[in-house]
Structures are given as C-alpha cells and as structure tokens.
Coordinates of C-alpha atoms and ligand atoms in Angstrom, one line a residue:
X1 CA 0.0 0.0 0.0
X2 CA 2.9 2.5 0.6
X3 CA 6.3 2.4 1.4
X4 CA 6.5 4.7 4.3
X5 CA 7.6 3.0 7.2
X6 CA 5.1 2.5 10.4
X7 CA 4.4 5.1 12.8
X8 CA 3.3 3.7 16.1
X9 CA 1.4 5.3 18.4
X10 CA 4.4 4.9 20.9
X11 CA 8.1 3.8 20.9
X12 CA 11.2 4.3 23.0
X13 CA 13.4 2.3 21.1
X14 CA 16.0 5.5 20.7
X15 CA 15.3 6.8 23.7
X16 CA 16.2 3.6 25.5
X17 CA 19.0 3.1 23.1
X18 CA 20.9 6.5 24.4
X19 CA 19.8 6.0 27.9
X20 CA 20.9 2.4 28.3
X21 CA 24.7 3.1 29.5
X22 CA 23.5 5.1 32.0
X23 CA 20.8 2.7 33.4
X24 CA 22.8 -0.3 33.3
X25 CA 25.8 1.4 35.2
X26 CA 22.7 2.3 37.8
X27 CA 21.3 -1.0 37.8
X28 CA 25.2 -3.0 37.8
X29 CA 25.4 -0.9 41.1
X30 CA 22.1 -1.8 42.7
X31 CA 22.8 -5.1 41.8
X32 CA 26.0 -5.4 43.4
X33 CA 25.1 -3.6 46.3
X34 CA 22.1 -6.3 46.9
X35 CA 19.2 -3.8 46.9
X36 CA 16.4 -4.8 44.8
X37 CA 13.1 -2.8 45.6
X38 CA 13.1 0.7 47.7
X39 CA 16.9 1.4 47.6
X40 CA 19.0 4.1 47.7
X41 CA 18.1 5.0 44.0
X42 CA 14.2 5.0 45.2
X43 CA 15.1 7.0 48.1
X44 CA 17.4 8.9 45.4
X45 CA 14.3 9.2 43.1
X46 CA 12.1 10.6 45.8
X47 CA 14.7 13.2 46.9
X48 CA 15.3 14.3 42.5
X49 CA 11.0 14.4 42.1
X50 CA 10.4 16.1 45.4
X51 CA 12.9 19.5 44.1
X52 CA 11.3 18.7 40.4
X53 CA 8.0 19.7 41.8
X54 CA 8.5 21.4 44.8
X55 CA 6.6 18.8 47.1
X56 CA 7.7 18.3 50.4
X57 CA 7.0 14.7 50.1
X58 CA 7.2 12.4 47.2
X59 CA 6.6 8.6 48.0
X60 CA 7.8 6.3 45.4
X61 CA 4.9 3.6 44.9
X62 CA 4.2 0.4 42.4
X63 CA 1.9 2.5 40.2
X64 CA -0.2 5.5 39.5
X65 CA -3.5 3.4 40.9
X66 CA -1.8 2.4 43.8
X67 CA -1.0 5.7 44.2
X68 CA -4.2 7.2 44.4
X69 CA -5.8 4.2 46.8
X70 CA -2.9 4.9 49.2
X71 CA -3.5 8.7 48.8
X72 CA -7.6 8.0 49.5
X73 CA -7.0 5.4 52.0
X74 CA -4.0 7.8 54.3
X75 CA -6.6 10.9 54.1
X76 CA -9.2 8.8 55.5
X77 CA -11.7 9.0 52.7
X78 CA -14.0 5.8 53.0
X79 CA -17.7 4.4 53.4
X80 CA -20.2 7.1 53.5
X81 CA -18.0 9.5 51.8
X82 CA -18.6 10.7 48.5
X83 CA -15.9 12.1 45.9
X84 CA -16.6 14.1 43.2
X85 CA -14.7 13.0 39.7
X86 CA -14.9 14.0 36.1
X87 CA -17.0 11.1 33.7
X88 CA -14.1 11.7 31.3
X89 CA -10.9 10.3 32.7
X90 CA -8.9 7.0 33.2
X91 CA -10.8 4.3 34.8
X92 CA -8.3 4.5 37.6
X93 CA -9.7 8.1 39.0
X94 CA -12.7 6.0 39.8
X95 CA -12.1 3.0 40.7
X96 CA -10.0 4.1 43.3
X97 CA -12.7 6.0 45.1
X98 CA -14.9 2.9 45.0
X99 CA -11.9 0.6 46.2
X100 CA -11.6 2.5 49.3
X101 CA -15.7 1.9 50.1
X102 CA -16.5 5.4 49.1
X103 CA -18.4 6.5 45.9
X104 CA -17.6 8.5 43.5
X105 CA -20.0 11.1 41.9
X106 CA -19.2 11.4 38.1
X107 CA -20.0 15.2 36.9
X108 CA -19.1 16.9 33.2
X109 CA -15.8 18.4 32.1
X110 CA -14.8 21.5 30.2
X111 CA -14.6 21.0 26.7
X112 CA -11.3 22.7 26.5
X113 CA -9.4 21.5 29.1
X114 CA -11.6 18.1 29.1
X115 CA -11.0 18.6 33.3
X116 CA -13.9 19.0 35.4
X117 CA -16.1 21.6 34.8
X118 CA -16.5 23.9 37.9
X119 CA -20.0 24.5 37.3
X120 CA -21.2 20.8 37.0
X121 CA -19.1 20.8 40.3
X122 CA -21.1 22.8 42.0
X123 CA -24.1 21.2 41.2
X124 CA -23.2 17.9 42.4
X125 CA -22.4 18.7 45.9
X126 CA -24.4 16.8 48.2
X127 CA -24.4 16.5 52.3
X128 CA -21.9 13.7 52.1
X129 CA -19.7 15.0 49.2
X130 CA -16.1 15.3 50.8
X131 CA -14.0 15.8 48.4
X132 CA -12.9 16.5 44.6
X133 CA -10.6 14.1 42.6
X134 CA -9.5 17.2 40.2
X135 CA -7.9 15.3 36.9
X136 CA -5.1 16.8 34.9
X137 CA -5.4 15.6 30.8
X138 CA -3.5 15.2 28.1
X139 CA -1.8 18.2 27.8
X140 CA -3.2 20.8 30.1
X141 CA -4.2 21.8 33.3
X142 CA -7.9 21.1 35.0
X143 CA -9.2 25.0 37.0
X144 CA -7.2 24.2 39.9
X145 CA -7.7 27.8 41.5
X146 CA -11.5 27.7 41.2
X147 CA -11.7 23.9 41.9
X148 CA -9.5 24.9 45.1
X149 CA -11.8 27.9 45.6
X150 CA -15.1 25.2 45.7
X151 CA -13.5 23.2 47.9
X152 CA -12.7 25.8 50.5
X153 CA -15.9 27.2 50.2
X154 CA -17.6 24.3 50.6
X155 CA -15.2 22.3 53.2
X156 CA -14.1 19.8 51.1
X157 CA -10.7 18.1 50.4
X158 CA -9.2 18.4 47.1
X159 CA -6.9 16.0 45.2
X160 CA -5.5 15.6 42.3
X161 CA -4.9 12.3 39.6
X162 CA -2.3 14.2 38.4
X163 CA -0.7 11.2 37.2
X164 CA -0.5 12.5 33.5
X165 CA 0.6 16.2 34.9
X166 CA 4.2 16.2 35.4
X167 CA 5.9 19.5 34.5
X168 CA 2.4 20.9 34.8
X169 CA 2.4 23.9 36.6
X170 CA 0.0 27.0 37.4
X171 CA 0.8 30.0 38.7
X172 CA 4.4 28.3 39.5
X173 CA 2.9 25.2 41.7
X174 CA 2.9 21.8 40.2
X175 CA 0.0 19.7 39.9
X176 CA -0.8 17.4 42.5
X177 CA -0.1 20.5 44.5
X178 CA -3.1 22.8 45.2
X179 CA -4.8 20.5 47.5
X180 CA -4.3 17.8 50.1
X181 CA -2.7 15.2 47.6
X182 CA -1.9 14.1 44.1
X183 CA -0.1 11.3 42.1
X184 CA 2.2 10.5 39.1
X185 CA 2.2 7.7 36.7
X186 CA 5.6 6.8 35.3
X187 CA 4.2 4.0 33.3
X188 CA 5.7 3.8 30.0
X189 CA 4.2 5.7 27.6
X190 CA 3.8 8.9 30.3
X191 CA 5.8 11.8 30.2
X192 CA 8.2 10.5 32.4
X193 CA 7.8 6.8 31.6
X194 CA 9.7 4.2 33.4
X195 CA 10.6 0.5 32.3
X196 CA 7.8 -1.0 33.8
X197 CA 5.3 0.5 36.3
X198 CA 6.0 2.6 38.8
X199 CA 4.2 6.3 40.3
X200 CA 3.8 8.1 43.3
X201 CA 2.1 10.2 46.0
X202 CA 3.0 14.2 46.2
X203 CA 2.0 16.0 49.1
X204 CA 2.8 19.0 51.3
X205 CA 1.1 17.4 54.1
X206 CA 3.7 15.2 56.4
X207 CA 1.2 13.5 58.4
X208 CA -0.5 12.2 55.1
X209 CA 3.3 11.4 53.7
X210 CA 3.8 9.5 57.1
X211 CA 1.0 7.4 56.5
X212 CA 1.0 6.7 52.7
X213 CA 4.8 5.3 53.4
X214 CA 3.2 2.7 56.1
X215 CA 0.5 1.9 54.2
X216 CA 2.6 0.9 50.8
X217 CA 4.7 -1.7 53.2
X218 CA 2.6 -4.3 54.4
X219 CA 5.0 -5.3 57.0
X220 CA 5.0 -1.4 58.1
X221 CA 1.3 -1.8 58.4
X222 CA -0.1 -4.0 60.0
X223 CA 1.2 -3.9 63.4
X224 CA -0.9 -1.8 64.8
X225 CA -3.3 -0.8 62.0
X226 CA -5.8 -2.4 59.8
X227 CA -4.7 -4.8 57.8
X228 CA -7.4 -5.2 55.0
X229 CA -5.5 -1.7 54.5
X230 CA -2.3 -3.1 54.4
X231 CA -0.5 -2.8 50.3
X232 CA 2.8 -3.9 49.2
X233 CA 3.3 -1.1 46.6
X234 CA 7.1 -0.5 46.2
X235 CA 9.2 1.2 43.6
X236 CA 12.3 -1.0 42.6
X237 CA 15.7 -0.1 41.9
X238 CA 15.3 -0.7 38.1
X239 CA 12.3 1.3 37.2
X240 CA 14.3 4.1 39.6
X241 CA 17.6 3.4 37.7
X242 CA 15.4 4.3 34.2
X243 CA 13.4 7.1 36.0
X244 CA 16.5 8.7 37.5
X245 CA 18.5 8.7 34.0
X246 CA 15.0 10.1 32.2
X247 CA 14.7 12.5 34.7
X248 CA 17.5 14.4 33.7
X249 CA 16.5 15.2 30.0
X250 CA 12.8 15.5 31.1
X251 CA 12.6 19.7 30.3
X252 CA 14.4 18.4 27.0
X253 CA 11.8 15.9 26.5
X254 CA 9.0 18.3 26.7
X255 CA 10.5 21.3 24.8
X256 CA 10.4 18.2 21.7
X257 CA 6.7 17.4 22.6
X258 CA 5.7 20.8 22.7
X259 CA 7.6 21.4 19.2
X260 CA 5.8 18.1 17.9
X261 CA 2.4 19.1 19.6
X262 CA 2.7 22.7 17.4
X263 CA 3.9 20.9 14.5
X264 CA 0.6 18.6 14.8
X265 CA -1.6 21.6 14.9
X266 CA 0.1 24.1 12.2
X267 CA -0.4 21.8 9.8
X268 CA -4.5 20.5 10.9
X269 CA -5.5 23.4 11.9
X270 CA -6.8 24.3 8.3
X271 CA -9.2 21.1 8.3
X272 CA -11.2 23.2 11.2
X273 CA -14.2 22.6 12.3
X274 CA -14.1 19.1 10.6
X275 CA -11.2 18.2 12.7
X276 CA -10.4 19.9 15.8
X277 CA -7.0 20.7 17.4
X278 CA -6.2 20.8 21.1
X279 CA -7.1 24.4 22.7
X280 CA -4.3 25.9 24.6
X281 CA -4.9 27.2 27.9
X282 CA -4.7 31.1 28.1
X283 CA -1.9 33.0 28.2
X284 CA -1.5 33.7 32.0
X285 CA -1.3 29.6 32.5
X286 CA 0.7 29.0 29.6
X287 CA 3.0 27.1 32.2
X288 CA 0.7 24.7 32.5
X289 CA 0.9 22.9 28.9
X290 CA 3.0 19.9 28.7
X291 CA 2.2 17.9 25.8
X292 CA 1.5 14.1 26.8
X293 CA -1.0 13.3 24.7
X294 CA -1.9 15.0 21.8
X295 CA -5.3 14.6 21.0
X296 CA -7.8 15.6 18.0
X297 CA -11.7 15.7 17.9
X298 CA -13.4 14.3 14.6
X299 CA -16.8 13.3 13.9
X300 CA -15.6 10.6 11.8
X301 CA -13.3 9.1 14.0
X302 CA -13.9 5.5 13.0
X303 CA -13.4 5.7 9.3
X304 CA -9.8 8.0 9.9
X305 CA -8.5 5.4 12.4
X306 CA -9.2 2.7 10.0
X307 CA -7.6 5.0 7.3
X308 CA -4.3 5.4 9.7
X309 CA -4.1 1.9 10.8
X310 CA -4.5 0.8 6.9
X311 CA -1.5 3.4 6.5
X312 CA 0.7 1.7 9.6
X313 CA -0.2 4.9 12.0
X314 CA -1.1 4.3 15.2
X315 CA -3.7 5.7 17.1
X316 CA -4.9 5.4 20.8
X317 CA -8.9 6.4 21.8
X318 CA -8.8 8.1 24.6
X319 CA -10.9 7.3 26.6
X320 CA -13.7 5.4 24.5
X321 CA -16.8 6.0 26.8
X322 CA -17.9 8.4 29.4
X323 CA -17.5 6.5 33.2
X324 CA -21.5 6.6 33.5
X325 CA -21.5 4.4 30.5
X326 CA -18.6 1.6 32.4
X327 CA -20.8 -1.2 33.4
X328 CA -19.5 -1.3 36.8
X329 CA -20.3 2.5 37.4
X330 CA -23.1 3.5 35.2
X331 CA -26.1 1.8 37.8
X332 CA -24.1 3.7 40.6
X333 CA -26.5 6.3 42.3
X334 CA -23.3 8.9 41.4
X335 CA -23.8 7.9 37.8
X336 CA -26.7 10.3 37.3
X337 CA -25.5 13.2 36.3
X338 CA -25.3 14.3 32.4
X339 CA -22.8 14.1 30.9
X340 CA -22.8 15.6 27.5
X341 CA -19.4 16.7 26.9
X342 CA -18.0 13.6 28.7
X343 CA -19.8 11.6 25.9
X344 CA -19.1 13.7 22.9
X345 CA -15.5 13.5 23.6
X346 CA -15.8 10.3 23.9
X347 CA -17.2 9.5 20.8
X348 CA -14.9 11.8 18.5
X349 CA -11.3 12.3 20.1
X350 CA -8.7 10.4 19.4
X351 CA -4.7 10.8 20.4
X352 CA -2.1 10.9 17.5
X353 CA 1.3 9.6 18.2
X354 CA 3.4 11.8 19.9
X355 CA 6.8 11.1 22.0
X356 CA 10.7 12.6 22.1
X357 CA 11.2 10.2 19.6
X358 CA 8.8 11.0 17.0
X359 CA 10.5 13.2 13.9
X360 CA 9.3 15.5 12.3
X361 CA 8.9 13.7 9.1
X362 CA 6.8 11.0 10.8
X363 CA 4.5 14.5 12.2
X364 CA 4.3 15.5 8.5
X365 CA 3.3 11.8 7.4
X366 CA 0.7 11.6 9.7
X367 CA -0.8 14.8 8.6
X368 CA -0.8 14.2 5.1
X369 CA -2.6 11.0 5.6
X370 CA -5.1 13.1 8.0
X371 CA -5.6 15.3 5.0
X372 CA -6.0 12.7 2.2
X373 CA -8.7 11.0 4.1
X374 CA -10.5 14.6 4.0
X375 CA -9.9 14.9 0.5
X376 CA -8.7 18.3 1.0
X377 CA -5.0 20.1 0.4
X378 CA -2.1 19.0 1.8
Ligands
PLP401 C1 -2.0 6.6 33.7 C2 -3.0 7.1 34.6 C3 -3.4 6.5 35.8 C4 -2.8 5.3 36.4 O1 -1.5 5.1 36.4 P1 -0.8 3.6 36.3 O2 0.6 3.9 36.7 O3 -1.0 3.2 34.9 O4 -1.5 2.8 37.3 C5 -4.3 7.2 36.6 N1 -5.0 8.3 36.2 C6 -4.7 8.8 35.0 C7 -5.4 10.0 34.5 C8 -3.7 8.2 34.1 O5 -3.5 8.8 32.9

C-alpha cells in the first residue's frame, strides 16, 4: 500500500538506546550492592522528584492506581464519603474511590481543558460529598484555582490524579499541589515513563506522607493498624535506575513534545471545524501545557482510524466512553449526572502519536494521511 515505514502510536526504542549506559551502570550498582526494591536510588528518586515539583514529600509507589488508593485510603476517605470525579478520565480516577468503600460522583468536564467543569461541580455537591478528585489531561491543566476555591468554600478536600501532569504547573505550583494530595504515573508511555510501572504520591502534608509510606509496606502496616489496609506497593531499583537517567532530560523531552504538539496543529488546523485541534490554555497559565497526549476531535473518528491503521499509524482512543456508560459505574447512584461533553468527547477524540522520539517527518506523514482522508489540500 505504501512504502512509508510504520508510525506507532508509541516507541522508545531511541530513547532507550541512548539511555541504556546510564541505566545499566545504575542497575550493575544496585545489583552489586544487593538492593532490589526501595533502595538508595528510590530513596534517590524521591529526593530528584520532590525539588522537580517542589513537594515536600514524594513517595515512590508500584503505580499510579496504587497511588491514588494509598493517597484516598492515608486521608481517611471511606464508606459514607462521596468524591466528586470527572466522567471523562482513566478508569483509575474512579475505581480508586470505589476501592476504598467510598463513591464516587461522576460530573461533566470542560470542553477545552476536558477537566472538570466547575460548574457541573457545584451542582453535584451533596451533604456527604467530601472531596474533589481534580484530573489533569492530556496536555493541560484542569481550573485548579476555582476547583480549590469550591472546595474551600464548601469544606471539602481536594486531590488531584495528576498522574499524567508532570511538568504541569500554574501559577508556579505543580499539579498534585493545590490541595491535600496528588499522584504520578511513570508508566511507560507517560511523560516521564519508566521500564515498567512505577508512580507516586506528592504531598505538602507530612502527616499524610507518614501514612501513605506505612501503608505501601505491608509489613509497616499491619502492626498496629488495619490490615485489610495493608499494600505492598514499592518502587524497585530498576524502574528508579530508568526514571533517574530520564529524569535528567525531562525539560528536553518536553521542549520536543511541545515542538511536535505545534507541528501537529500548524499543519491540521486548516481542516477546522471538521477536525479539531487541542485548545491551549490562556496565556497567564501558559506554564501549565506539557504535551503528553496529543489529541484531536473528529466526527468521523472511526473511518480515519481505520484509514491510519490501513496506512501503519497508530492511534490510541482516549478514553472510549464516558464513566457513567462503564458497566460497573453506570447503575451507581453517582452515575446520574449528564454528561454531554464527557460523551461527545468520547465519541470523537482520538490521540495521535506523539513522543521525544517521534521526527518531524513522521508528524508530517501523519498529517498528510489526515488530509487525504478529507480529501482536501495537503
Ligand atoms: C496513567 C493514569 C493513571 C494510572 O497510572 P498507572 O501507573 O497506569 O496505574 C491514573 N490516572 C490517569 C489520569 C492516568 O492517565
């Protein structure tokens, strides 16, 4: 069909080529020192993210969902609590909510920022609600000021799935920041994208920081707590190894996103309104756009995936139906809200590759295959 060579939605391959010295020196260390999971380059990794952000805490977990149970669980928030959460987001947001006995109450997001939208908010909170599980998407940030501002007003704790948000800052504080806790993913296609799985818990609060780091180590635990509470969710010195080494060219990394991301859009924005480009967050928060996933809207989203895939481009749907609309959520009493944008978004978005080790070239291939399936100029 053509001659052009794939484009996957995601690869590393170069990346992991240049790191590799560097991890393996890491790793030939760890080894020889003995110390397999929650070492000196964990503790190492903890210390690097901690200044990256500016949280006084940063606890190294196994992932970004065992991050946010830990965060729900050390807060408290349990049976009889609700938590507020967008109806557009990873399954984890939820689920996490629900795993720690409490329920979550899906509302709409912003079609801009695809975050929660303050408004719908408002509306949802109840005499139980106690806190907001703010999300951070693709490649900006959810209205953490007025979402902190709701919360205050209304008594409520705020956190953040940040898990997609690193280098995601407004008004100078990282995500995961403006309330009690957030997260990051590093799982391998993420920003900052380990080996395998790891994340994390960010938090200014020490008391919360004491307790997430008891929870994650069963052992820790269950002395003289609960021990249905009791996790083993540890970081080991591989993934930390990989994460350390990435760490360091991470501002590199996302100066190339960011120059892929406005590649992506010079060149689609012509096909407007028929396909839509991301929306950039105003110019006071322009800190707050990192480029993880660069999505586009398109009423005929079916027929251009099949077009890409035919072409060898990949494409990822993010995230293919509203939360209300999950069997295991949608009979939930907090599955009554509409959802509108949540479901249009839904139904026509779809993320086009986009990584450090995308070229240029492979941007422009993409595009002109976007075009010829419009029929239009390329
Ligand atoms: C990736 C992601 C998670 C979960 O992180 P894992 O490390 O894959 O468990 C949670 N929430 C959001 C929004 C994510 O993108």
């Amino acid at each position: 069909m053509t001659s052009n060579p794939p484009v996957p939605f995601f690869s590393g391959a170069a990346s992991v080529r240049r790191q590799w010295p560097e991890v393996s020196g890491l790793v030939r260390q760890a080894a020889a020192r003995g110390t397999f999971v929650q070492g000196p380059l964990v503790g190492e990794l903890e210390e690097r993210i901690a200044q990256y952000t500016g949280a006084r805490n940063a606890i190294a977990c196994g992932n970004g969902t065992d991050a946010l149970i830990l965060m729900l669980q050390a807060a408290g928030i349990g049976p009889g609590d609700e938590v507020v959460v967008p109806a557009y987001t990873f399954f984890a947001t939820a689920s996490c909510v629900v795993h720690v006995g409490a329920e979550p109450v899906f509302v709409d997001v912003d079609p801009r920022s695809y975050a929660l939208d303050p408004a719908a908010v408002r509306a949802a909170i109840g005499p139980r609600t106690k806190a907001i599980m703010a999300v951070h998407l693709f490649h900006r940030t959810a209205d953490i000021a007025v979402l902190r501002d709701i919360a205050d007003e209304h008594g409520l704790e705020l956190f953040e799935d940040s898990a997609e948000a690193i280098g995601m800052r407004v008004a100078g504080r990282h995500a995961g920041l403006w309330g009690r806790g957030g997260v990051l993913s590093f799982f391998p296609t993420k920003t900052l994208g380990a080996w395998g799985d790891a994340g994390m818990v960010l938090t200014d609060d020490d008391e919360l920081a004491q307790r997430v780091r008891r929870l994650r180590s069963a052992e820790e635990s269950v002395g003289d707590g609960d021990p249905a509470e009791a996790a083993h969710s540890v970081c080991d010195e591989i993934q930390a190894a990989v994460l350390l080494t990435r760490l360091s060219v991470l501002d590199q990394d996302i100066d190339r996103r960011a120059r892929l991301a406005a590649h992506y859009t010079r060149r689609l924005e012509p096909l407007a309104p028929v396909v839509t480009t991301p929306v950039i967050a105003p110019a006071k928060e322009q800190g707050s756009t990192v480029w993880y996933v660069y999505l586009i809207e398109t009423d005929r989203r079916t027929e251009l995936i099949e077009y890409l895939t035919a072409h060898e481009v990949g494409t990822e749907i993010y995230y293919p139906r509203p939360l209300t609309e999950q069997p295991c959520f949608r009979d939930l009493p907090g599955a009554r809200h509409p959802v509108p944008v949540a479901k249009a978004a839904a139904e026509r978005a779809v993320g086009l590759p986009l990584y450090p080790d995308l070229t240029d070239e492979q941007v422009d291939r993409v595009c002109d295959l976007i075009h010829a399936f419009h029929g239009g100029p390329r």
